[in-house]
Coordinates of C-alpha atoms in Angstrom, one line a residue:
X1 CA 0.0 0.0 -0.3
X2 CA 1.6 3.0 -1.4
X3 CA 1.5 6.6 -0.3
X4 CA 0.6 8.5 -3.6
X5 CA 1.0 12.6 -4.1
X6 CA -1.9 14.6 -4.4
X7 CA -1.8 17.0 -7.6
X8 CA -2.5 20.4 -6.8
X9 CA -5.0 21.3 -9.6
X10 CA -7.0 18.4 -8.2
X11 CA -7.2 19.8 -4.8
X12 CA -8.4 23.3 -6.0
X13 CA -11.1 21.5 -8.6
X14 CA -12.3 19.8 -5.3
X15 CA -12.6 23.0 -3.4
X16 CA -14.1 25.0 -6.1
X17 CA -16.8 21.8 -6.5
X18 CA -17.1 22.0 -1.7
X19 CA -17.8 25.5 -1.8
X20 CA -20.8 25.0 -4.9
X21 CA -23.8 24.4 -3.6
X22 CA -25.1 23.0 -6.8
X23 CA -22.5 20.5 -6.8
X24 CA -22.8 19.4 -3.3
X25 CA -27.1 18.8 -3.7
X26 CA -26.5 16.8 -6.6
X27 CA -23.7 14.5 -5.1
X28 CA -25.0 14.7 -1.6
X29 CA -27.5 11.8 -1.5
X30 CA -30.2 10.8 1.1
X31 CA -28.3 10.6 4.8
X32 CA -28.2 6.4 5.8
X33 CA -28.4 5.1 9.4
X34 CA -27.0 2.5 8.6
X35 CA -23.6 2.7 7.3
X36 CA -20.8 1.0 8.0
X37 CA -18.3 3.9 8.5
X38 CA -14.4 2.9 9.0
X39 CA -11.1 3.6 8.9
X40 CA -7.8 1.8 8.9
X41 CA -5.1 2.8 11.5
X42 CA -1.8 1.4 10.8
X43 CA 1.4 1.2 12.4
X44 CA 3.8 -0.7 9.8
X45 CA 4.1 2.3 8.0
X46 CA 6.0 3.8 11.0
X47 CA 3.6 6.3 11.5
X48 CA 4.5 6.0 15.6
X49 CA 7.6 5.5 16.3
X50 CA 10.2 7.5 17.9
X51 CA 7.1 9.3 19.5
X52 CA 6.9 7.3 22.8
X53 CA 3.5 7.3 25.0
X54 CA 2.2 10.5 25.5
X55 CA 2.9 11.7 22.2
X56 CA 1.3 8.9 20.8
X57 CA -1.4 8.8 22.6
X58 CA -2.5 12.3 21.9
X59 CA -1.7 11.3 18.0
X60 CA -4.0 9.0 18.4
X61 CA -6.9 10.8 20.4
X62 CA -6.2 14.6 17.3
X63 CA -7.1 11.5 15.1
X64 CA -10.3 9.8 16.7
X65 CA -11.9 13.1 17.2
X66 CA -11.5 13.8 13.3
X67 CA -12.4 11.1 12.2
X68 CA -15.8 10.9 14.3
X69 CA -16.3 14.6 13.3
X70 CA -16.2 13.3 10.0
X71 CA -18.9 10.3 10.7
X72 CA -17.1 7.7 10.9
X73 CA -18.3 4.8 13.0
X74 CA -15.5 2.0 13.1
X75 CA -11.8 2.0 13.7
X76 CA -9.7 -0.6 12.4
X77 CA -6.4 -0.4 14.4
X78 CA -3.3 -2.4 13.4
X79 CA -2.1 -4.5 16.4
X80 CA 0.2 -7.2 14.8
X81 CA 1.7 -6.8 12.0
X82 CA 5.1 -9.8 11.7
X83 CA 3.8 -11.4 14.6
X84 CA 4.5 -9.0 17.3
X85 CA 1.7 -6.9 19.4
X86 CA 1.3 -3.3 20.5
X87 CA -0.9 -5.2 22.8
X88 CA 0.5 -7.1 26.2
X89 CA 1.0 -10.8 24.8
X90 CA 2.2 -13.6 26.6
X91 CA 3.2 -15.5 23.1
X92 CA 3.9 -12.8 20.8
X93 CA 6.9 -9.6 22.1
X94 CA 6.3 -6.2 21.5
X95 CA 6.5 -4.9 18.3
X96 CA 9.2 -2.7 17.2
X97 CA 6.7 -0.5 15.4
X98 CA 5.5 1.0 18.4
X99 CA 8.4 1.3 20.5
X100 CA 11.3 1.1 18.5
X101 CA 12.6 -2.5 19.1
X102 CA 10.9 -5.3 18.9
X103 CA 10.6 -6.5 22.8
X104 CA 11.2 -3.9 24.1
X105 CA 8.1 -2.6 26.1
X106 CA 6.8 0.7 26.2
X107 CA 7.6 3.5 28.7
X108 CA 6.0 5.1 30.1
X109 CA 4.0 1.4 30.2
X110 CA 0.4 1.5 28.2
X111 CA -1.3 -0.7 26.4
X112 CA -2.2 0.7 23.0
X113 CA -5.4 -2.0 22.3
X114 CA -6.7 -1.7 25.6
X115 CA -6.8 2.2 25.3
X116 CA -7.4 2.7 21.6
X117 CA -10.6 0.4 22.4
X118 CA -12.1 2.9 25.5
X119 CA -11.3 5.7 23.2
X120 CA -13.1 4.5 20.1
X121 CA -16.0 2.9 22.8
X122 CA -15.8 6.4 24.9
X123 CA -16.8 8.4 20.9
X124 CA -19.9 5.7 19.9
X125 CA -17.4 4.0 17.5
X126 CA -16.8 0.8 17.1
X127 CA -13.0 -0.6 17.3
X128 CA -11.8 -3.7 15.4
X129 CA -8.2 -5.2 16.0
X130 CA -6.3 -5.8 12.6
X131 CA -3.8 -8.8 12.3
X132 CA -1.4 -9.8 9.4
X133 CA -2.1 -13.3 10.3
X134 CA 0.9 -14.7 8.9
X135 CA 3.4 -12.2 8.0
X136 CA 6.1 -13.2 11.0
X137 CA 8.6 -10.5 9.8
X138 CA 8.7 -7.4 7.3
X139 CA 11.2 -5.9 4.4
X140 CA 12.7 -3.0 6.6
X141 CA 13.0 -5.3 9.9
X142 CA 16.3 -5.9 11.1
X143 CA 16.0 -7.9 14.6
X144 CA 14.3 -10.4 16.1
X145 CA 13.2 -11.1 19.9
X146 CA 13.8 -13.9 21.1
X147 CA 10.6 -15.1 21.6
X148 CA 9.5 -13.9 18.7
X149 CA 8.1 -17.5 16.9
X150 CA 10.4 -17.1 13.6
X151 CA 13.3 -17.5 16.3
X152 CA 11.5 -20.2 18.9
X153 CA 10.3 -22.4 15.9
X154 CA 12.1 -21.4 12.6
X155 CA 11.1 -24.6 11.0
X156 CA 7.2 -22.9 11.1
X157 CA 8.5 -20.0 8.7
X158 CA 10.1 -19.7 5.1
X159 CA 12.2 -16.4 3.5
X160 CA 10.7 -15.1 0.8
X161 CA 11.6 -11.8 -0.6
X162 CA 13.1 -9.9 2.0
X163 CA 10.0 -11.5 4.4
X164 CA 9.5 -14.4 6.8
X165 CA 6.0 -16.4 6.2
X166 CA 4.7 -18.1 9.0
X167 CA 3.5 -21.6 7.0
X168 CA -0.2 -22.5 5.7
X169 CA 1.2 -26.0 4.8
X170 CA 1.9 -26.5 8.0
X171 CA -1.3 -27.3 10.0
X172 CA 0.4 -25.9 13.7
X173 CA 1.0 -22.3 12.0
X174 CA -3.3 -22.3 11.8
X175 CA -3.7 -23.4 15.7
X176 CA -0.7 -21.0 16.7
X177 CA -2.3 -18.2 14.9
X178 CA -5.9 -18.9 16.4
X179 CA -4.4 -19.3 20.4
X180 CA -3.5 -15.8 19.4
X181 CA -6.7 -14.3 18.2
X182 CA -8.2 -16.5 20.7
X183 CA -6.5 -14.5 23.4
X184 CA -6.8 -11.3 21.8
X185 CA -10.8 -11.4 21.7
X186 CA -11.2 -13.3 25.2
X187 CA -9.2 -10.6 27.1
X188 CA -10.4 -7.0 25.0
X189 CA -13.6 -5.9 24.8
X190 CA -12.8 -5.3 20.9
X191 CA -15.8 -4.8 17.9
X192 CA -14.5 -6.7 15.6
X193 CA -11.3 -9.3 14.1
X194 CA -10.1 -8.1 11.1
X195 CA -7.3 -9.2 8.7
X196 CA -6.0 -7.9 5.2
X197 CA -4.4 -9.4 1.8
X198 CA -1.6 -10.9 3.0
X199 CA -2.2 -14.8 2.9
X200 CA 0.9 -16.5 0.6
X201 CA 3.0 -13.8 -0.5
X202 CA 2.5 -11.6 -3.3
X203 CA 4.4 -12.9 -6.2
X204 CA 8.2 -11.4 -6.7
X205 CA 9.6 -11.7 -9.9
X206 CA 12.1 -15.4 -9.9
X207 CA 11.1 -16.1 -6.4
X208 CA 9.4 -19.5 -5.9
X209 CA 7.1 -20.9 -2.1
X210 CA 9.7 -23.6 -0.9
X211 CA 6.6 -26.1 0.3
X212 CA 7.6 -28.8 -1.7
X213 CA 8.4 -30.5 2.1
X214 CA 5.1 -30.0 3.7
X215 CA 3.2 -30.7 0.4
X216 CA 4.6 -33.9 0.1
X217 CA 3.6 -33.9 3.5
X218 CA 0.2 -32.8 3.8
X219 CA -1.5 -32.6 0.3
X220 CA -4.3 -34.7 1.2
X221 CA -4.8 -36.4 -2.0
X222 CA -4.8 -32.9 -3.6
X223 CA -2.5 -33.1 -6.9
X224 CA -2.6 -29.5 -7.9
X225 CA 0.0 -27.3 -5.6
X226 CA -2.9 -24.6 -6.7
X227 CA -5.9 -26.0 -5.1
X228 CA -3.5 -27.4 -1.8
X229 CA -2.7 -24.0 -1.1
X230 CA -5.7 -22.3 -1.0
X231 CA -7.0 -25.5 1.0
X232 CA -4.7 -24.3 3.3
X233 CA -6.1 -21.3 3.3
X234 CA -9.5 -22.5 3.7
X235 CA -9.4 -24.3 6.6
X236 CA -7.3 -22.1 8.4
X237 CA -10.5 -19.2 7.6
X238 CA -13.1 -21.6 8.6
X239 CA -10.6 -22.5 11.8
X240 CA -10.3 -18.8 13.1
X241 CA -14.2 -17.7 12.0
X242 CA -15.2 -20.4 14.6
X243 CA -12.3 -19.8 16.8
X244 CA -13.4 -16.0 17.3
X245 CA -17.2 -16.8 17.8
X246 CA -17.1 -20.0 19.8
X247 CA -14.8 -17.3 22.6
X248 CA -17.6 -14.3 21.9
X249 CA -20.1 -15.1 19.1
X250 CA -20.5 -10.7 18.8
X251 CA -16.7 -10.0 17.8
X252 CA -17.5 -9.6 13.6
X253 CA -14.9 -11.3 11.5
X254 CA -13.9 -9.6 8.6
X255 CA -11.2 -9.6 5.6
X256 CA -10.1 -7.3 3.5
X257 CA -9.0 -9.0 0.0
X258 CA -7.0 -7.5 -2.3
X259 CA -9.7 -5.7 -4.8
X260 CA -9.6 -8.1 -8.6
X261 CA -11.0 -12.1 -7.2
X262 CA -10.2 -13.2 -11.0
X263 CA -9.8 -11.5 -14.5
X264 CA -12.3 -12.9 -17.1
X265 CA -8.9 -14.2 -19.3
X266 CA -8.7 -17.0 -16.0
X267 CA -12.3 -17.3 -15.5
X268 CA -14.1 -16.4 -18.3
X269 CA -17.3 -17.3 -16.6
X270 CA -16.9 -15.7 -13.7
X271 CA -14.5 -12.8 -13.6
X272 CA -14.4 -9.3 -14.1
X273 CA -13.4 -7.3 -17.0
X274 CA -9.8 -6.5 -15.6
X275 CA -5.8 -7.6 -16.0
X276 CA -4.4 -7.7 -12.7
X277 CA -3.0 -9.7 -9.8
X278 CA -5.0 -12.1 -8.7
X279 CA -6.4 -13.0 -4.6
X280 CA -7.6 -16.9 -6.6
X281 CA -4.6 -17.7 -8.8
X282 CA -1.5 -15.8 -7.2
X283 CA -2.2 -15.4 -3.6
X284 CA -4.1 -18.5 -3.0
X285 CA -7.1 -16.5 -1.4
X286 CA -10.4 -18.2 -2.7
X287 CA -12.8 -14.7 -1.0
X288 CA -16.0 -16.1 -2.8
X289 CA -15.9 -19.4 -1.0
X290 CA -15.7 -17.5 2.4
X291 CA -18.3 -15.2 1.6
X292 CA -20.8 -17.6 0.5
X293 CA -19.6 -20.1 2.8
X294 CA -20.4 -17.7 5.6
X295 CA -16.7 -17.9 6.7
X296 CA -16.5 -13.8 7.6
X297 CA -19.0 -11.8 8.8
X298 CA -18.0 -8.8 6.4
X299 CA -15.5 -8.0 3.4
X300 CA -13.9 -5.4 2.0
X301 CA -12.0 -5.1 -1.1
X302 CA -9.3 -2.3 -1.3
X303 CA -10.9 -1.5 -4.6
X304 CA -8.0 1.3 -4.4
X305 CA -7.7 2.3 -8.0
X306 CA -9.4 5.1 -9.8
X307 CA -12.5 5.1 -12.1
X308 CA -11.1 4.4 -15.7
X309 CA -8.3 2.5 -14.6
X310 CA -6.8 0.6 -17.6
X311 CA -5.8 -2.4 -15.9
X312 CA -8.2 -2.3 -12.9
X313 CA -11.6 0.5 -13.6
X314 CA -12.8 0.9 -9.8
X315 CA -16.8 0.9 -11.5
X316 CA -16.3 -2.1 -12.9
X317 CA -14.7 -4.0 -9.6
X318 CA -17.8 -2.2 -7.4
X319 CA -20.4 -3.8 -9.6
X320 CA -18.5 -6.6 -9.9
X321 CA -18.2 -7.2 -5.9
X322 CA -21.8 -6.2 -5.5
X323 CA -22.8 -9.1 -7.9
X324 CA -21.1 -11.5 -6.6
X325 CA -20.3 -10.9 -2.7
X326 CA -23.3 -10.2 -1.0
X327 CA -24.2 -13.2 1.1
X328 CA -22.2 -11.1 4.0
X329 CA -21.7 -7.5 4.4
X330 CA -19.8 -5.8 1.9
X331 CA -18.0 -2.7 2.2
X332 CA -15.7 -1.2 -0.1
X333 CA -11.8 -0.2 0.8
X334 CA -11.2 3.4 -0.6
X335 CA -8.3 4.8 -1.4
X336 CA -8.3 8.7 0.2
X337 CA -5.2 10.2 -2.0
X338 CA -6.0 8.2 -5.3
X339 CA -9.3 9.3 -5.0
X340 CA -9.0 12.8 -4.9
X341 CA -5.9 13.0 -6.5
X342 CA -7.9 11.9 -10.2
X343 CA -10.5 13.4 -12.4
X344 CA -13.5 12.6 -13.1
X345 CA -13.9 11.1 -16.1
X346 CA -17.0 12.2 -16.9
X347 CA -16.5 16.0 -15.3
X348 CA -12.9 16.4 -15.5
X349 CA -13.4 19.9 -13.7
X350 CA -13.4 17.5 -9.9
X351 CA -11.8 14.6 -8.8
X352 CA -13.9 11.5 -8.1
X353 CA -15.5 11.4 -4.8
X354 CA -19.4 12.3 -6.0
X355 CA -19.0 9.5 -8.9
X356 CA -17.8 7.4 -6.0
X357 CA -19.9 8.4 -3.9
X358 CA -23.2 7.8 -6.2
X359 CA -21.7 4.2 -7.0
X360 CA -21.7 3.3 -4.1
X361 CA -26.1 4.6 -3.7
X362 CA -26.1 2.7 -7.0
X363 CA -25.0 -0.2 -5.5
X364 CA -27.3 -2.7 -3.2
X365 CA -24.8 -4.9 -2.0
X366 CA -22.8 -2.6 -0.2
X367 CA -23.7 -1.5 3.2
X368 CA -20.1 0.8 3.6
X369 CA -17.0 2.3 3.3
X370 CA -13.4 1.8 4.6
X371 CA -10.7 4.8 4.3
X372 CA -7.1 4.0 3.9
X373 CA -5.7 5.7 5.6
X374 CA -6.9 7.2 8.4
X375 CA -4.0 9.9 8.4
X376 CA -5.3 10.9 4.9
X377 CA -8.6 11.5 6.4
X378 CA -7.6 13.6 9.5
X379 CA -4.8 15.2 7.2
X380 CA -7.8 16.9 5.0
X381 CA -6.7 15.4 1.7
X382 CA -8.4 17.5 -1.7
X383 CA -10.3 18.7 1.2
X384 CA -11.9 14.9 1.4
X385 CA -12.5 15.0 5.3
X386 CA -14.4 18.5 4.8
X387 CA -16.7 16.8 2.6
X388 CA -17.4 13.8 4.6
X389 CA -18.3 16.2 7.5
X390 CA -20.4 19.0 5.9
X391 CA -21.7 16.5 3.1
X392 CA -22.1 12.7 2.6
X393 CA -21.3 12.1 6.3
X394 CA -22.6 14.8 7.7
X395 CA -25.1 12.9 10.1
X396 CA -24.2 10.1 11.9
X397 CA -25.0 6.1 11.0
X398 CA -25.2 3.1 13.1
X399 CA -23.1 -0.1 11.3
X400 CA -25.4 -2.0 9.1
X401 CA -27.3 -4.9 11.8
X402 CA -25.9 -9.0 10.9
X403 CA -29.1 -10.8 11.4
X404 CA -27.4 -13.9 11.1
X405 CA -25.5 -13.2 14.7
X406 CA -28.5 -11.5 16.4
X407 CA -31.3 -9.5 15.1
X408 CA -32.9 -9.4 18.2
X409 CA -33.8 -5.8 19.7
X410 CA -32.9 -4.9 23.6
X411 CA -35.8 -3.5 25.3
X412 CA -36.4 -0.2 26.0
X413 CA -34.6 2.5 27.9
X414 CA -36.4 3.0 31.6
X415 CA -37.1 5.6 33.6
X416 CA -36.3 8.6 31.5
X417 CA -36.7 12.0 33.3
X418 CA -35.0 15.5 33.2
X419 CA -33.1 16.5 36.6
X420 CA -31.7 19.6 37.6
X421 CA -28.2 19.7 38.4
X422 CA -26.2 23.1 39.5
X423 CA -28.6 24.7 37.0
X424 CA -28.4 22.2 34.2
X425 CA -31.1 20.2 33.0
X426 CA -29.7 17.1 32.5
X427 CA -31.4 14.1 31.4
X428 CA -31.3 10.7 32.8
X429 CA -32.4 7.2 31.9
X430 CA -31.8 3.6 33.4
X431 CA -30.6 0.6 31.1
X432 CA -33.7 -2.0 30.1
X433 CA -33.7 -5.2 31.2
X434 CA -32.3 -7.8 30.0
X435 CA -29.5 -10.4 31.0
X436 CA -27.0 -12.1 28.4
X437 CA -24.7 -10.0 25.2
X438 CA -28.1 -10.6 22.7
X439 CA -30.1 -8.4 25.3
X440 CA -28.0 -6.1 27.1
X441 CA -27.6 -2.4 26.7
X442 CA -24.0 -1.8 25.1
X443 CA -25.1 2.3 23.5
X444 CA -27.7 4.8 24.1
X445 CA -28.8 7.3 20.8
X446 CA -30.1 10.6 21.4
X447 CA -32.5 12.3 19.6
X448 CA -34.1 15.3 19.5
X449 CA -37.5 16.6 18.0
X450 CA -39.1 20.0 17.4
X451 CA -43.0 20.8 18.8
X452 CA -43.6 20.1 14.8
X453 CA -41.3 16.9 14.1
X454 CA -43.3 13.8 13.8
X455 CA -40.5 11.9 16.8
X456 CA -39.3 10.1 13.7
X457 CA -36.0 7.4 14.9
X458 CA -35.6 6.8 11.3
X459 CA -34.4 10.7 10.2
X460 CA -30.4 10.6 11.4
X461 CA -30.4 14.3 11.2
X462 CA -32.1 14.2 14.6
X463 CA -29.5 12.4 16.4
X464 CA -27.7 14.9 18.9
X465 CA -25.4 11.9 20.6
X466 CA -24.7 8.7 20.4
X467 CA -23.3 7.7 24.0
X468 CA -22.5 4.8 26.5
X469 CA -23.5 7.2 29.0
X470 CA -27.2 7.2 31.2
X471 CA -27.2 10.6 30.9
X472 CA -27.7 13.7 28.2
X473 CA -26.6 17.1 28.9
X474 CA -28.9 19.2 27.2
X475 CA -27.0 22.4 25.4
X476 CA -27.6 25.5 26.4
X477 CA -28.7 26.2 23.4
X478 CA -32.1 24.6 24.2
X479 CA -32.5 26.4 26.7
X480 CA -32.0 29.5 25.0
X481 CA -34.3 29.1 22.2
X482 CA -37.0 27.9 25.2
X483 CA -40.8 26.0 23.7
X484 CA -41.2 22.6 23.7
X485 CA -38.1 20.1 22.6
X486 CA -39.0 16.6 22.6
X487 CA -36.4 13.8 23.4
X488 CA -36.3 10.7 22.6
X489 CA -33.5 7.3 23.7
X490 CA -33.2 4.0 22.0
X491 CA -31.0 1.6 23.6
X492 CA -28.4 -0.5 21.2
X493 CA -27.1 -4.0 21.3
X494 CA -23.8 -5.7 20.7
X495 CA -24.6 -6.2 17.3
X496 CA -26.6 -2.0 17.2
X497 CA -30.3 -3.9 17.0
X498 CA -32.2 -0.5 17.4
X499 CA -35.1 -0.5 20.6
X500 CA -38.3 1.4 20.7
X501 CA -37.7 5.0 21.7
X502 CA -38.8 6.7 24.8
X503 CA -39.3 9.9 24.6
X504 CA -39.6 12.8 27.6
X505 CA -40.8 16.4 26.3
X506 CA -39.4 19.4 28.3
X507 CA -40.3 22.5 28.0
X508 CA -38.1 25.6 28.4

């Protein structure tokens, strides 16, 4: 995932579009109340190296505040880039991408994953822990800790293109990864467990994967080497899905594969009209099998190209994924910088954000977006963040429900009333009755309606707060304006199912 320069011309053109009311109205569309709005926060690019505890916390808090303003409701945070940890692990060493040296604990001590869970939940966001399951060493890492799996068990990995890879052909490696994941899921209150596009390594010219010995020992009667490699990954995906849901049934399992499944020349019946690297043939990742068998809860293909790309046209690919990958939630991985850099082929006066949003809205199986990457949004590349905040994601949205995990809403909140707290009115309520993870409320939504409104909670523009608190401080503006204001409060459970509202009319 390489950083792309943003052309000044594209930035200027987008600013012109942004300040044109006609342009905004034409492309904004109706606000969605249910939409996955995610952003990847990665460490492997070294953005946190040398920061230290306090500065990294300040940086992350600032990113979260900005992303919240932009409407983001889910953070995908990288916690295991190379069989290491940005959390306290009894199995793997601290990551060098956190402290500068693998195996060295942060000082002053903190646990980034635990901290991020708390910070995201406080802002009404989900936190999905992102791991790289097979990669054991990146090209830039020069030293491994004594406790690293590649040092303790060198037979478990193979070298390829400057990296070390946990060999997918060794069954014990599947068990090891699942043990690491089970530990994360059990100890941290995460909302999802996320893996990206690194399965078997991306092909490198002149190199071959050294798995002759494993193929001979574990082929299970499969004669074709490619079929055997896909079998290894398929078995792992099923095992990982079952591991996560056995520990905590509500934790969502998501995958973000490379953006091309197969090209038409390789698979005339199902392939896309593209000409690039392929999940199925080159990475041995049969993504459609995972989706169609329900081994993932959501899929985020990385459609990082622009509309009009000769080898991998964005419009062609979003339509392909919409057609073939609709049996589980489908979100689209968007490259912020490339979207801002390239002009819309149909309207060269603006960049491609409006056109891509129109494509999203036209796809019946697309349930959301994940932005690559969070810092590009925070830096407001091409005014991308401004447009999210002011137009496309202006109003809050909840992540889509997943009835295949749990589709039943919690009960109403109880005992709602307004109390005077040091001269300020505060709306209080109590959690709904209910035991077990399927019935307990974890967040609350506060809606505000004026006297003429019909108190329709399907309208996201009426949402004034999404909170884990059981109270809402009524703003001074409501008091100053006077008159009657009706508030409605609903409860959300772990799967974002929403209760019926409890309403309270207040006279100011």
